[in-house]
Amino acid sequence: MRWSRYFLQTVREVPGDAEAVSHILLSRAGMIRRVAAGIYALTPLGLRSNRKTERIVREEIDRSGAHEVELPILQPRELWEESGRWARYEREELLFHLEDRKGGEYCLVPTSEEVVTTMVRSGVTSYRQLPVTLYQIRSKFRDEIRPRFGLMRGREFLMYDGYSFDADAAGLDKSYKAQDAAYRRVFQRCGLDFTVVQADSGAIGGSASEEFMVLADTGEDAVVRCANCGYGANLEKAETGRRPAPWKDETETPMAEVQTPGKGGIDDVVDYLGITASRMIKCLVYETEKGYVIALLRGDLDVNEVALKNALGVAHLALASEDKVEKATGAPVGYVGPHKLPSEVRIVADESIRDAVNAVTGAGRRDWHVAGFVQRRDMRTPEWSIFAKARVGDPCPRCGQPLDIARGIEVGHIFKLGTKYSIPLKCEYTDENGTTRPVVMGTYGIGVGRTMAAAIEQHHDADGIVWPLALAPFEIVLVSLNPSDEAVRREADAVYDALVAAGLEVFYDDRDERPGVKFKDADLIGFPIRVNVGGRALKEGNVEIVARRDRAARSAPKAEAVDAVRKLRAELAGS
Ligand code: ATP
Ligand code: MG
């Protein structure tokens, strides 16, 4: 491909709304064009990297034994009512919905469980037809609250979505593992440094769910990891071991009220009484669809709302407003006392306050706290759970060593669904004994554009993208240093022809531009290999071959250019 005949324009300007490196570099390299918030067009160059990413996914998923299908993007509301998902997606405001001329309602698909399940429902009747895994790689639509970071969080984005159908849990286990193995090969081939962590499986509960995370500072997720034993979890899901208790080995003292005028916040009380925040018991009042709930935890800890939601089995959870706090507990915000709660209100306590003695907490009336609070003695037994957010240095839930927290980009997700869709959608089969059973499902997703962007987050420098060989739009850029010089042009053409004839993937920068401009563009776009033809090297009968990743240059006689490029390519492919 010759640049002079290609549709490609690099740009100097950084897009106004760009926060992530991948967004900036994909735009500047002329690979993507913004159409609207979270909606992008791919240029020919952008499409090449996108297709390569897609191809890697397809090859590895095909190898795992799954079959490709094509499911509609436009889906009728009725189907989504059958599964009960329409309301949930509407509530989360993620669904793009539209009407046809007759008033029929549709959505643009955010993920395709309903359609694929009905496809299997109408085809599978017997256990002999199971297992089966179906997949597609197609656009998905979500009206994200905050579309941003270019391809990483779009409102229209390319996603691999796979669905496994098994006769039982043991079968699902196998299908899930096959996806896990395929994912690992995909991200390895994409040149990504990734980690697999436990993820929240939401209100469905119980089932396993794991996320493939690419560690990068711009990641929107927080990933908790233990360097000692390898435990890893999304912060939303992360548990911790028991934190050392500040009241360890203390003997109980009587509870006594202390005046704390105007000191409603934890920090105020801590300063005023000269204690540590870990000595306090925090009482938070939440509103849920099942009524008010009081959550108790140690004063130095924060609530992990996803964990609390799961513990309570609720879909909606929000801190109650000041007047609602009073209504629910009889005490003003900041002074709620665990021992003064109305008997009908639900209390859930985090393990961090179990067996607390001599703690400080609200007195149940304005401007007063109590000291010497003993959890077992002074309050009614709560529901126990673990919902405090993990912090750096907290003990690992498995081995007790200190945990670390890093930022991660979720590039893929594997999820054991069980019968969540097969029961409402009546996707059933008959087993060996003639009994009708619901099919056991798994669901799997990879963000193709997000994976491509994550590769850039991990592989770039001050001058631009440093594509992993597998995802580069072209592996090689050939730069003619002085195309207006007829002799140089002829030599460069000859090298180009030789590279193409050798089956190498080369982009020929034959534009009438200064070498400096061409090098800048080559570095920005991030071709792994650059071949320079011209200048002193050419006078000596050589071409120069430069690796993008470390800019190491080597020269080779022009007749041996192909071999030298092949050698460097092999090196890059191996690393
Ligand atoms: P997130 O938590 O980032 O919103 P999700 O958990 O809702 O993602 P899934 O439903 O698990 O996403 O989708 C499978 C994969 O699709 C994700 O792992 C991610 O790689 C990709 N993906 C999800 N949402 C987007 C988006 N808005 N833009 C680009 N890729 C996305
Ligand atoms: Mg996910």
Coordinates of C-alpha atoms and ligand atoms in Angstrom, one line a residue:
M1 CA 0.0 0.0 0.0
R2 CA 1.3 3.4 -0.9
W3 CA 0.5 6.3 1.3
S4 CA 0.1 8.6 -1.7
R5 CA -2.9 6.6 -2.8
Y6 CA -4.2 5.8 0.7
F7 CA -6.9 7.5 2.7
L8 CA -4.9 8.5 5.8
Q9 CA -4.4 11.8 7.6
T10 CA -2.5 12.1 10.8
V11 CA -3.4 15.0 13.0
R12 CA -1.5 17.2 15.4
E13 CA -4.4 18.3 17.6
V14 CA -5.4 16.3 20.7
P15 CA -9.2 15.8 20.7
G16 CA -10.8 18.1 23.2
D17 CA -12.6 15.4 25.1
A18 CA -9.7 13.0 25.2
E19 CA -8.5 11.7 28.6
A20 CA -6.9 8.4 27.7
V21 CA -3.7 7.9 25.8
S22 CA -5.3 5.4 23.5
H23 CA -8.0 7.8 22.6
I24 CA -5.5 10.6 21.8
L25 CA -3.2 8.4 19.8
L26 CA -5.9 6.6 17.8
S27 CA -7.3 10.0 16.8
R28 CA -3.9 11.5 16.1
A29 CA -2.8 8.5 14.1
G30 CA -5.9 9.0 11.9
M31 CA -7.3 5.6 12.8
I32 CA -10.6 6.7 14.4
R33 CA -13.0 9.7 13.8
R34 CA -15.5 10.9 16.3
V35 CA -19.0 11.1 15.1
A36 CA -20.8 11.8 18.4
A37 CA -20.2 11.0 22.0
G38 CA -19.2 7.4 22.2
I39 CA -19.7 6.9 18.5
Y40 CA -16.7 6.5 16.2
A41 CA -15.9 5.7 12.6
L42 CA -12.9 3.6 11.8
T43 CA -10.7 4.8 8.9
P44 CA -9.1 2.2 6.6
L45 CA -6.0 2.1 8.9
G46 CA -8.1 1.8 12.0
L47 CA -10.2 -0.9 10.5
R48 CA -7.1 -3.0 9.8
S49 CA -6.1 -3.2 13.5
N50 CA -9.7 -3.7 14.5
R51 CA -10.0 -6.6 12.0
K52 CA -6.7 -8.2 13.3
T53 CA -8.0 -8.1 16.8
E54 CA -11.3 -9.6 15.7
R55 CA -9.5 -12.3 13.7
I56 CA -7.5 -13.4 16.7
V57 CA -10.7 -13.6 18.8
R58 CA -12.4 -15.6 16.0
E59 CA -9.6 -18.0 15.5
E60 CA -9.2 -18.8 19.2
I61 CA -12.9 -19.1 19.9
D62 CA -13.3 -21.3 16.8
R63 CA -10.5 -23.5 18.2
S64 CA -12.4 -23.8 21.4
G65 CA -15.2 -25.5 19.5
A66 CA -17.8 -22.7 19.5
H67 CA -19.9 -22.0 16.4
E68 CA -20.3 -18.5 14.9
V69 CA -23.8 -17.2 14.3
E70 CA -25.2 -13.8 13.4
L71 CA -28.0 -12.4 15.6
P72 CA -30.1 -9.3 14.9
I73 CA -29.1 -6.0 16.2
L74 CA -32.7 -4.8 16.3
Q75 CA -34.7 -6.9 18.8
P76 CA -38.4 -6.8 19.8
R77 CA -39.4 -5.7 23.2
E78 CA -41.7 -8.8 23.7
L79 CA -38.7 -11.0 23.8
W80 CA -37.0 -8.9 26.4
E81 CA -40.2 -8.9 28.4
E82 CA -40.1 -12.7 28.4
S83 CA -36.7 -12.7 30.1
G84 CA -37.6 -9.9 32.4
R85 CA -34.6 -7.8 31.3
W86 CA -36.4 -4.9 29.6
A87 CA -37.2 -3.3 32.9
R88 CA -33.8 -3.7 34.4
Y89 CA -32.0 -2.2 31.4
E90 CA -34.5 0.6 31.3
R91 CA -33.9 1.3 35.0
E92 CA -30.2 1.4 34.5
E93 CA -30.9 3.6 31.5
L94 CA -28.6 1.7 29.2
L95 CA -31.1 0.6 26.6
F96 CA -31.5 2.3 23.3
H97 CA -35.1 1.8 22.4
L98 CA -37.1 2.8 19.4
E99 CA -40.5 2.4 17.8
D100 CA -41.5 1.2 14.3
R101 CA -44.3 2.9 12.2
K102 CA -46.9 0.7 13.9
G103 CA -45.9 1.5 17.4
G104 CA -44.0 -1.8 17.9
E105 CA -41.1 -1.3 20.4
Y106 CA -37.5 -2.5 19.8
C107 CA -34.1 -2.1 21.3
L108 CA -30.6 -1.9 19.8
V109 CA -29.0 -5.0 21.3
P110 CA -26.7 -4.4 24.3
T111 CA -26.0 -8.2 24.6
S112 CA -27.9 -11.1 23.1
E113 CA -29.0 -13.7 25.6
E114 CA -32.6 -13.6 24.6
V115 CA -32.2 -14.2 20.9
V116 CA -29.6 -16.9 21.2
T117 CA -31.5 -18.7 23.9
T118 CA -34.6 -18.8 21.8
M119 CA -32.5 -20.1 18.9
V120 CA -31.3 -23.0 21.0
R121 CA -34.8 -23.5 22.4
S122 CA -36.2 -24.1 19.0
G123 CA -33.4 -26.4 18.0
V124 CA -32.4 -28.5 21.0
T125 CA -34.7 -31.0 22.5
S126 CA -32.5 -33.8 23.8
Y127 CA -29.4 -34.1 26.0
R128 CA -27.7 -35.7 22.9
Q129 CA -27.6 -32.2 21.3
L130 CA -25.7 -30.7 24.1
P131 CA -23.3 -29.1 24.8
V132 CA -23.2 -26.3 22.3
T133 CA -21.5 -22.9 22.4
L134 CA -22.6 -20.2 19.9
Y135 CA -21.0 -16.8 19.4
Q136 CA -20.8 -13.7 17.2
I137 CA -18.7 -10.7 16.8
R138 CA -21.0 -7.7 16.2
S139 CA -21.8 -4.2 17.3
K140 CA -23.5 -3.7 20.7
F141 CA -25.3 -0.6 21.8
R142 CA -25.4 0.8 25.3
D143 CA -26.5 4.3 26.3
E144 CA -23.5 4.6 28.7
I145 CA -23.9 7.3 31.3
R146 CA -20.4 8.5 30.6
P147 CA -19.1 7.4 27.2
R148 CA -15.4 8.3 27.1
F149 CA -11.9 7.1 26.4
G150 CA -12.6 6.7 22.7
L151 CA -13.1 3.0 21.8
M152 CA -12.9 2.0 25.4
R153 CA -16.3 3.1 26.5
G154 CA -18.4 3.7 23.5
R155 CA -22.2 3.7 23.0
E156 CA -21.8 1.6 19.9
F157 CA -18.9 -0.9 20.1
L158 CA -17.7 -4.2 18.6
M159 CA -18.0 -7.1 21.0
Y160 CA -17.4 -10.8 20.9
D161 CA -20.4 -12.4 22.7
G162 CA -20.5 -16.1 23.3
Y163 CA -23.2 -18.3 25.0
S164 CA -22.8 -21.9 26.2
F165 CA -25.6 -24.4 26.7
D166 CA -25.0 -27.4 28.8
A167 CA -27.1 -30.2 30.4
D168 CA -25.7 -29.6 33.9
A169 CA -23.4 -27.7 36.1
A170 CA -20.4 -30.0 35.4
G171 CA -20.9 -29.4 31.7
L172 CA -21.1 -25.6 32.2
D173 CA -17.8 -25.9 34.1
K174 CA -16.1 -27.4 31.0
S175 CA -17.6 -24.9 28.6
Y176 CA -16.5 -22.1 30.9
K177 CA -13.0 -23.4 31.2
A178 CA -12.8 -23.7 27.4
Q179 CA -13.7 -20.0 27.1
D180 CA -11.2 -19.1 29.8
A181 CA -8.5 -20.9 27.9
A182 CA -9.4 -19.3 24.6
Y183 CA -9.4 -15.8 26.3
R184 CA -5.9 -16.4 27.6
R185 CA -4.7 -17.3 24.1
V186 CA -6.4 -14.2 22.7
F187 CA -4.9 -11.7 25.1
Q188 CA -1.5 -13.3 24.9
R189 CA -1.5 -13.1 21.1
C190 CA -2.6 -9.5 21.4
G191 CA 0.6 -8.8 23.3
L192 CA -1.3 -7.8 26.5
D193 CA -0.1 -8.2 30.0
F194 CA -3.3 -9.2 31.8
T195 CA -4.7 -10.7 35.0
V196 CA -7.8 -12.7 35.7
V197 CA -9.9 -11.6 38.7
Q198 CA -13.1 -12.6 40.4
A199 CA -15.9 -10.4 39.5
D200 CA -19.3 -9.5 40.9
S201 CA -22.1 -11.6 39.5
G202 CA -24.7 -9.1 40.6
A203 CA -28.2 -10.0 41.8
I204 CA -28.0 -13.4 40.1
G205 CA -25.5 -14.4 42.9
G206 CA -23.7 -17.6 43.5
S207 CA -22.4 -18.2 40.0
A208 CA -18.7 -17.8 39.1
S209 CA -17.7 -14.7 37.1
E210 CA -14.3 -13.6 36.2
E211 CA -12.9 -10.6 34.4
F212 CA -9.8 -10.3 32.3
M213 CA -8.1 -7.1 33.3
V214 CA -5.3 -5.2 31.5
L215 CA -3.5 -3.2 34.2
A216 CA -3.1 0.4 33.2
D217 CA -3.4 3.7 35.1
T218 CA -6.4 4.8 32.9
G219 CA -8.3 1.7 33.9
E220 CA -11.8 2.4 35.2
D221 CA -11.8 -0.6 37.5
A222 CA -9.9 -1.1 40.7
V223 CA -8.3 -4.5 41.0
V224 CA -7.3 -6.0 44.3
R225 CA -4.4 -8.4 44.2
C226 CA -2.2 -10.4 46.5
A227 CA 1.3 -10.7 45.3
N228 CA 1.9 -13.6 47.7
C229 CA -0.8 -16.1 46.7
G230 CA -2.2 -14.7 43.5
Y231 CA -5.7 -13.9 44.8
G232 CA -7.3 -11.3 42.5
A233 CA -10.7 -9.6 42.5
N234 CA -12.4 -6.6 41.2
L235 CA -12.7 -4.1 44.1
E236 CA -16.5 -4.5 43.9
K237 CA -16.1 -8.2 44.7
A238 CA -12.9 -8.2 46.8
E239 CA -13.0 -9.6 50.3
T240 CA -10.4 -9.2 52.9
G241 CA -9.1 -11.3 55.8
R242 CA -9.8 -10.1 59.3
R243 CA -8.2 -6.7 60.0
P244 CA -6.4 -6.3 63.4
A245 CA -9.0 -5.0 65.8
P246 CA -8.1 -1.9 67.9
W247 CA -10.0 -3.3 70.9
K248 CA -8.2 -6.6 70.9
D249 CA -7.7 -8.0 74.5
E250 CA -9.4 -5.0 76.1
T251 CA -11.8 -5.6 79.0
E252 CA -15.3 -4.2 78.8
T253 CA -16.0 -0.8 80.4
P254 CA -19.5 0.5 81.1
M255 CA -21.2 2.5 78.3
A256 CA -21.3 6.2 79.0
E257 CA -22.7 9.1 77.1
V258 CA -20.3 11.9 76.1
Q259 CA -21.3 15.3 74.8
T260 CA -20.1 16.0 71.2
P261 CA -21.8 19.3 70.3
G262 CA -22.0 19.8 66.6
K263 CA -19.7 16.9 65.9
G264 CA -21.8 14.7 63.5
G265 CA -19.0 13.5 61.2
I266 CA -16.5 10.8 62.0
D267 CA -13.5 13.1 61.6
D268 CA -15.1 15.7 63.9
V269 CA -15.7 13.2 66.6
V270 CA -12.2 11.7 66.2
D271 CA -10.6 15.1 66.6
Y272 CA -12.8 16.2 69.4
L273 CA -12.4 13.0 71.5
G274 CA -8.8 12.4 70.6
I275 CA -9.5 8.8 69.4
T276 CA -8.7 6.9 66.1
A277 CA -11.4 6.4 63.5
S278 CA -11.1 2.6 63.9
R279 CA -12.4 3.0 67.5
M280 CA -15.7 4.1 66.1
I281 CA -18.7 2.3 64.8
K282 CA -20.3 4.0 61.7
C283 CA -24.1 3.7 61.3
L284 CA -25.2 4.3 57.8
V285 CA -28.9 4.5 56.8
Y286 CA -29.8 3.2 53.4
E287 CA -33.0 3.2 51.5
T288 CA -33.8 0.0 49.5
E289 CA -36.8 -1.3 47.7
K290 CA -37.3 -3.5 50.8
G291 CA -37.3 -0.5 53.2
Y292 CA -34.7 1.1 55.3
V293 CA -31.5 -0.8 56.3
I294 CA -28.9 0.3 58.9
A295 CA -25.4 -0.7 57.9
L296 CA -22.8 -0.8 60.7
L297 CA -19.0 -0.9 60.1
R298 CA -15.8 0.3 61.6
G299 CA -15.3 4.1 61.4
D300 CA -12.1 3.9 59.3
L301 CA -13.7 1.8 56.6
D302 CA -16.0 2.5 53.7
V303 CA -18.9 0.6 52.3
N304 CA -18.6 -1.5 49.2
E305 CA -22.1 -0.9 47.9
V306 CA -22.0 -3.8 45.5
A307 CA -21.2 -6.2 48.3
L308 CA -23.8 -4.6 50.5
K309 CA -26.4 -4.9 47.8
N310 CA -25.6 -8.6 47.3
A311 CA -25.6 -9.2 51.1
L312 CA -29.1 -7.6 51.4
G313 CA -30.4 -9.1 48.2
V314 CA -31.6 -5.8 46.9
A315 CA -31.4 -4.1 43.5
H316 CA -31.7 -0.5 44.7
L317 CA -29.5 1.0 47.4
A318 CA -29.0 4.6 48.2
L319 CA -27.9 6.6 51.3
A320 CA -31.0 8.0 52.9
S321 CA -31.5 11.8 53.1
E322 CA -31.3 13.6 56.4
D323 CA -35.0 13.7 57.1
K324 CA -35.4 10.0 56.1
V325 CA -32.5 9.1 58.5
E326 CA -34.5 10.7 61.3
K327 CA -37.7 9.1 60.2
A328 CA -36.1 5.6 60.1
T329 CA -34.0 5.8 63.3
G330 CA -35.4 8.6 65.4
A331 CA -31.9 10.2 65.5
P332 CA -30.3 12.9 63.3
V333 CA -27.6 12.1 60.8
G334 CA -24.2 11.6 62.6
Y335 CA -25.8 10.6 65.9
V336 CA -27.5 7.3 65.1
G337 CA -26.9 4.7 67.8
P338 CA -26.9 1.0 67.1
H339 CA -28.5 0.4 70.6
K340 CA -31.3 2.9 69.9
L341 CA -32.8 1.5 66.7
P342 CA -36.5 0.7 66.3
S343 CA -37.1 -3.0 66.5
E344 CA -38.6 -3.3 63.0
V345 CA -35.6 -1.8 61.2
R346 CA -33.2 -4.2 59.5
I347 CA -29.5 -4.0 60.8
V348 CA -26.7 -5.5 58.9
A349 CA -23.2 -5.4 60.3
D350 CA -19.8 -5.8 58.7
E351 CA -17.4 -8.3 60.3
S352 CA -15.1 -5.5 61.2
I353 CA -17.2 -4.6 64.3
R354 CA -17.9 -8.2 65.5
D355 CA -17.0 -8.4 69.2
A356 CA -16.1 -4.7 69.4
V357 CA -15.6 -3.5 72.9
N358 CA -15.1 0.1 74.2
A359 CA -16.1 1.5 70.9
V360 CA -17.5 5.0 70.3
T361 CA -20.8 5.5 68.4
G362 CA -23.8 7.7 68.2
A363 CA -26.0 8.1 71.3
G364 CA -29.3 8.2 69.3
R365 CA -29.7 12.0 70.0
R366 CA -28.3 15.2 68.7
D367 CA -24.9 16.3 70.0
W368 CA -24.2 13.2 72.0
H369 CA -22.2 10.0 71.4
V370 CA -21.5 7.0 73.6
A371 CA -18.1 5.6 74.6
G372 CA -17.5 2.1 76.1
F373 CA -19.9 0.6 73.6
V374 CA -19.8 -3.2 73.6
Q375 CA -21.2 -4.9 70.5
R376 CA -22.4 -8.1 72.1
R377 CA -23.7 -6.5 75.2
D378 CA -25.3 -3.2 74.0
M379 CA -27.2 -3.9 70.8
R380 CA -29.4 -6.5 69.4
T381 CA -27.8 -9.2 67.2
P382 CA -27.5 -7.9 63.6
E383 CA -27.2 -9.8 60.4
W384 CA -23.5 -10.4 59.8
S385 CA -21.8 -9.9 56.5
I386 CA -18.7 -8.6 54.8
F387 CA -19.2 -5.4 52.9
A388 CA -16.3 -3.1 53.9
K389 CA -14.2 -1.9 50.9
A390 CA -10.8 -3.5 50.7
R391 CA -7.9 -1.1 51.2
V392 CA -4.2 -1.3 50.2
G393 CA -2.5 -3.2 53.0
D394 CA -5.6 -5.1 54.3
P395 CA -5.0 -8.8 54.8
C396 CA -5.6 -11.1 51.8
P397 CA -8.7 -13.3 52.4
R398 CA -6.8 -16.4 51.4
C399 CA -3.3 -16.0 52.8
G400 CA -3.4 -13.0 55.1
Q401 CA -0.5 -11.1 53.3
P402 CA -1.1 -7.4 52.6
L403 CA -3.2 -6.7 49.5
D404 CA -2.4 -4.2 46.8
I405 CA -4.8 -2.3 44.5
A406 CA -4.1 -1.4 40.9
R407 CA -6.2 0.2 38.1
G408 CA -7.4 -2.2 35.4
I409 CA -9.2 -2.2 32.0
E410 CA -11.9 -4.9 31.8
V411 CA -11.2 -6.4 28.3
G412 CA -13.2 -9.6 28.8
H413 CA -15.7 -11.2 31.0
I414 CA -16.7 -14.9 31.5
F415 CA -19.8 -15.6 33.5
K416 CA -21.7 -18.7 34.7
L417 CA -25.3 -17.8 34.2
G418 CA -27.0 -21.1 35.3
T419 CA -30.7 -21.1 34.4
K420 CA -31.4 -17.4 34.7
Y421 CA -32.5 -17.2 31.1
S422 CA -33.3 -20.8 30.3
I423 CA -36.1 -20.9 32.9
P424 CA -38.1 -17.8 31.9
L425 CA -37.4 -18.4 28.2
K426 CA -38.2 -22.1 28.5
C427 CA -35.0 -23.4 26.9
E428 CA -35.3 -27.0 27.9
Y429 CA -34.1 -30.5 27.0
T430 CA -35.0 -34.0 27.9
D431 CA -32.4 -36.0 29.8
E432 CA -31.5 -39.7 29.6
N433 CA -34.5 -40.6 31.8
G434 CA -36.9 -38.6 29.8
T435 CA -37.1 -35.8 32.4
T436 CA -37.5 -32.2 31.1
R437 CA -34.8 -29.9 32.4
P438 CA -33.7 -26.3 31.8
V439 CA -30.4 -25.9 29.9
V440 CA -27.5 -24.5 32.0
M441 CA -25.9 -21.5 30.4
G442 CA -22.8 -19.4 30.4
T443 CA -22.2 -16.0 28.8
Y444 CA -19.0 -14.5 27.6
G445 CA -17.8 -11.2 26.2
I446 CA -14.7 -9.5 24.8
G447 CA -14.6 -5.8 23.9
V448 CA -12.8 -5.9 20.5
G449 CA -12.2 -2.1 20.3
R450 CA -11.5 -1.9 24.0
T451 CA -8.8 -4.6 23.6
M452 CA -7.2 -2.7 20.8
A453 CA -7.3 0.5 22.9
A454 CA -5.9 -1.4 25.9
A455 CA -3.0 -2.6 23.8
I456 CA -2.1 1.1 23.2
E457 CA -2.5 2.0 26.9
Q458 CA 0.1 -0.6 27.6
H459 CA 2.3 0.0 24.5
H460 CA 3.1 3.6 23.7
D461 CA 5.8 6.2 24.3
A462 CA 6.1 10.0 24.1
D463 CA 6.1 9.8 20.2
G464 CA 3.1 7.5 19.7
I465 CA 1.8 4.0 19.6
V466 CA 4.2 1.0 19.8
W467 CA 1.9 -1.6 18.3
P468 CA 2.4 -5.2 19.3
L469 CA 3.2 -7.0 16.0
A470 CA -0.1 -8.8 16.0
L471 CA -2.3 -5.7 16.1
A472 CA -0.3 -3.3 14.0
P473 CA -2.3 -2.0 11.0
F474 CA 0.7 -2.8 8.9
E475 CA 3.8 -4.5 10.3
I476 CA 6.2 -2.5 8.2
V477 CA 6.5 1.0 7.0
L478 CA 8.9 1.8 4.1
V479 CA 10.1 5.3 4.1
S480 CA 11.6 6.8 1.0
L481 CA 13.8 9.6 2.3
N482 CA 13.8 11.7 -0.8
P483 CA 11.2 10.6 -3.4
S484 CA 11.8 13.6 -5.6
D485 CA 15.2 12.2 -6.3
E486 CA 14.5 9.8 -9.2
A487 CA 17.3 7.4 -8.2
V488 CA 16.1 7.1 -4.6
R489 CA 12.5 6.7 -5.8
R490 CA 13.5 3.8 -8.0
E491 CA 15.5 2.1 -5.2
A492 CA 12.6 2.5 -2.8
D493 CA 10.2 1.1 -5.3
A494 CA 12.4 -1.9 -5.8
V495 CA 12.6 -2.6 -2.0
Y496 CA 8.8 -2.1 -1.8
D497 CA 8.2 -4.6 -4.6
A498 CA 10.6 -7.1 -3.0
L499 CA 8.9 -6.9 0.4
V500 CA 5.5 -7.2 -1.1
A501 CA 6.6 -10.2 -3.3
A502 CA 7.9 -11.8 -0.1
G503 CA 4.4 -11.6 1.3
L504 CA 5.3 -9.0 3.9
E505 CA 2.8 -6.5 5.1
V506 CA 4.2 -3.1 4.1
F507 CA 3.0 0.4 4.0
Y508 CA 5.0 2.6 1.7
D509 CA 5.4 6.2 2.7
D510 CA 6.1 7.6 -0.8
R511 CA 4.8 11.0 0.0
D512 CA 6.8 14.1 -1.1
E513 CA 7.6 15.1 2.5
R514 CA 10.7 15.7 4.5
P515 CA 12.2 12.7 6.3
G516 CA 11.5 14.3 9.7
V517 CA 7.8 14.5 8.9
K518 CA 7.7 10.9 7.8
F519 CA 9.5 9.6 10.8
K520 CA 7.2 11.5 13.1
D521 CA 4.2 10.0 11.4
A522 CA 5.7 6.5 11.4
D523 CA 6.4 6.8 15.1
L524 CA 2.9 8.2 15.8
I525 CA 1.2 5.4 14.0
G526 CA 3.5 2.9 15.6
F527 CA 4.5 0.5 12.8
P528 CA 6.7 -2.1 14.5
I529 CA 9.3 -2.1 11.7
R530 CA 10.5 0.9 9.7
V531 CA 12.7 0.5 6.6
N532 CA 14.5 3.7 5.4
V533 CA 15.7 4.0 1.8
G534 CA 17.9 6.9 0.9
G535 CA 20.7 9.1 2.3
R536 CA 24.2 8.0 3.1
A537 CA 23.1 4.3 3.7
L538 CA 21.8 4.0 0.2
K539 CA 25.0 5.5 -1.3
E540 CA 26.8 2.7 0.4
G541 CA 24.2 0.2 -1.1
N542 CA 22.4 -0.3 2.2
V543 CA 18.9 0.2 3.7
E544 CA 18.3 1.0 7.3
I545 CA 15.9 -1.1 9.4
V546 CA 14.6 0.3 12.7
A547 CA 12.5 -1.4 15.4
R548 CA 9.8 0.9 16.8
R549 CA 9.9 -0.4 20.3
D550 CA 13.6 0.5 21.1
R551 CA 14.5 2.4 17.9
A552 CA 17.5 0.1 17.4
A553 CA 18.7 0.6 13.9
R554 CA 20.6 -1.9 11.8
S555 CA 21.7 -1.7 8.2
A556 CA 21.5 -4.3 5.5
P557 CA 22.6 -4.4 1.9
K558 CA 19.6 -3.5 -0.1
A559 CA 19.6 -6.9 -1.8
E560 CA 19.2 -8.4 1.6
A561 CA 16.5 -6.1 2.9
V562 CA 13.8 -8.8 2.8
D563 CA 15.9 -11.2 4.9
A564 CA 16.8 -8.5 7.4
V565 CA 13.2 -7.5 7.8
R566 CA 12.1 -11.1 8.2
K567 CA 14.7 -11.6 10.9
L568 CA 13.5 -8.5 12.9
R569 CA 9.9 -9.6 12.4
A570 CA 10.6 -13.0 13.8
E571 CA 12.3 -11.4 16.8
L572 CA 9.3 -9.2 17.5
A573 CA 6.8 -12.1 17.0
G574 CA 8.7 -14.1 19.5
S575 CA 8.7 -11.5 22.3
Ligands
ATP1 P1 -18.2 -2.2 32.1 O1 -18.2 -2.7 33.5 O2 -16.8 -1.7 31.6 O3 -19.3 -1.2 31.7 P2 -19.6 -4.5 31.5 O4 -19.2 -5.4 32.6 O5 -20.9 -3.9 31.5 O6 -18.5 -3.4 31.2 P3 -20.0 -6.8 29.8 O7 -21.4 -6.8 29.7 O8 -19.3 -7.7 30.7 O9 -19.5 -5.3 30.1 O10 -19.4 -6.8 28.3 C1 -18.3 -7.7 27.8 C2 -17.1 -6.9 27.4 O11 -17.5 -5.9 26.4 C3 -16.5 -6.1 28.5 O12 -15.6 -6.9 29.2 C4 -15.8 -5.0 27.7 O13 -14.5 -5.5 27.2 C5 -16.7 -4.7 26.6 N1 -17.5 -3.5 26.8 C6 -18.5 -3.4 27.6 N2 -19.0 -2.1 27.5 C7 -18.3 -1.5 26.6 C8 -18.3 -0.2 26.0 N3 -19.2 0.7 26.4 N4 -17.4 0.2 25.1 C9 -16.5 -0.7 24.7 N5 -16.4 -2.0 25.2 C10 -17.3 -2.4 26.1
MG2 MG -18.4 -7.1 32.6

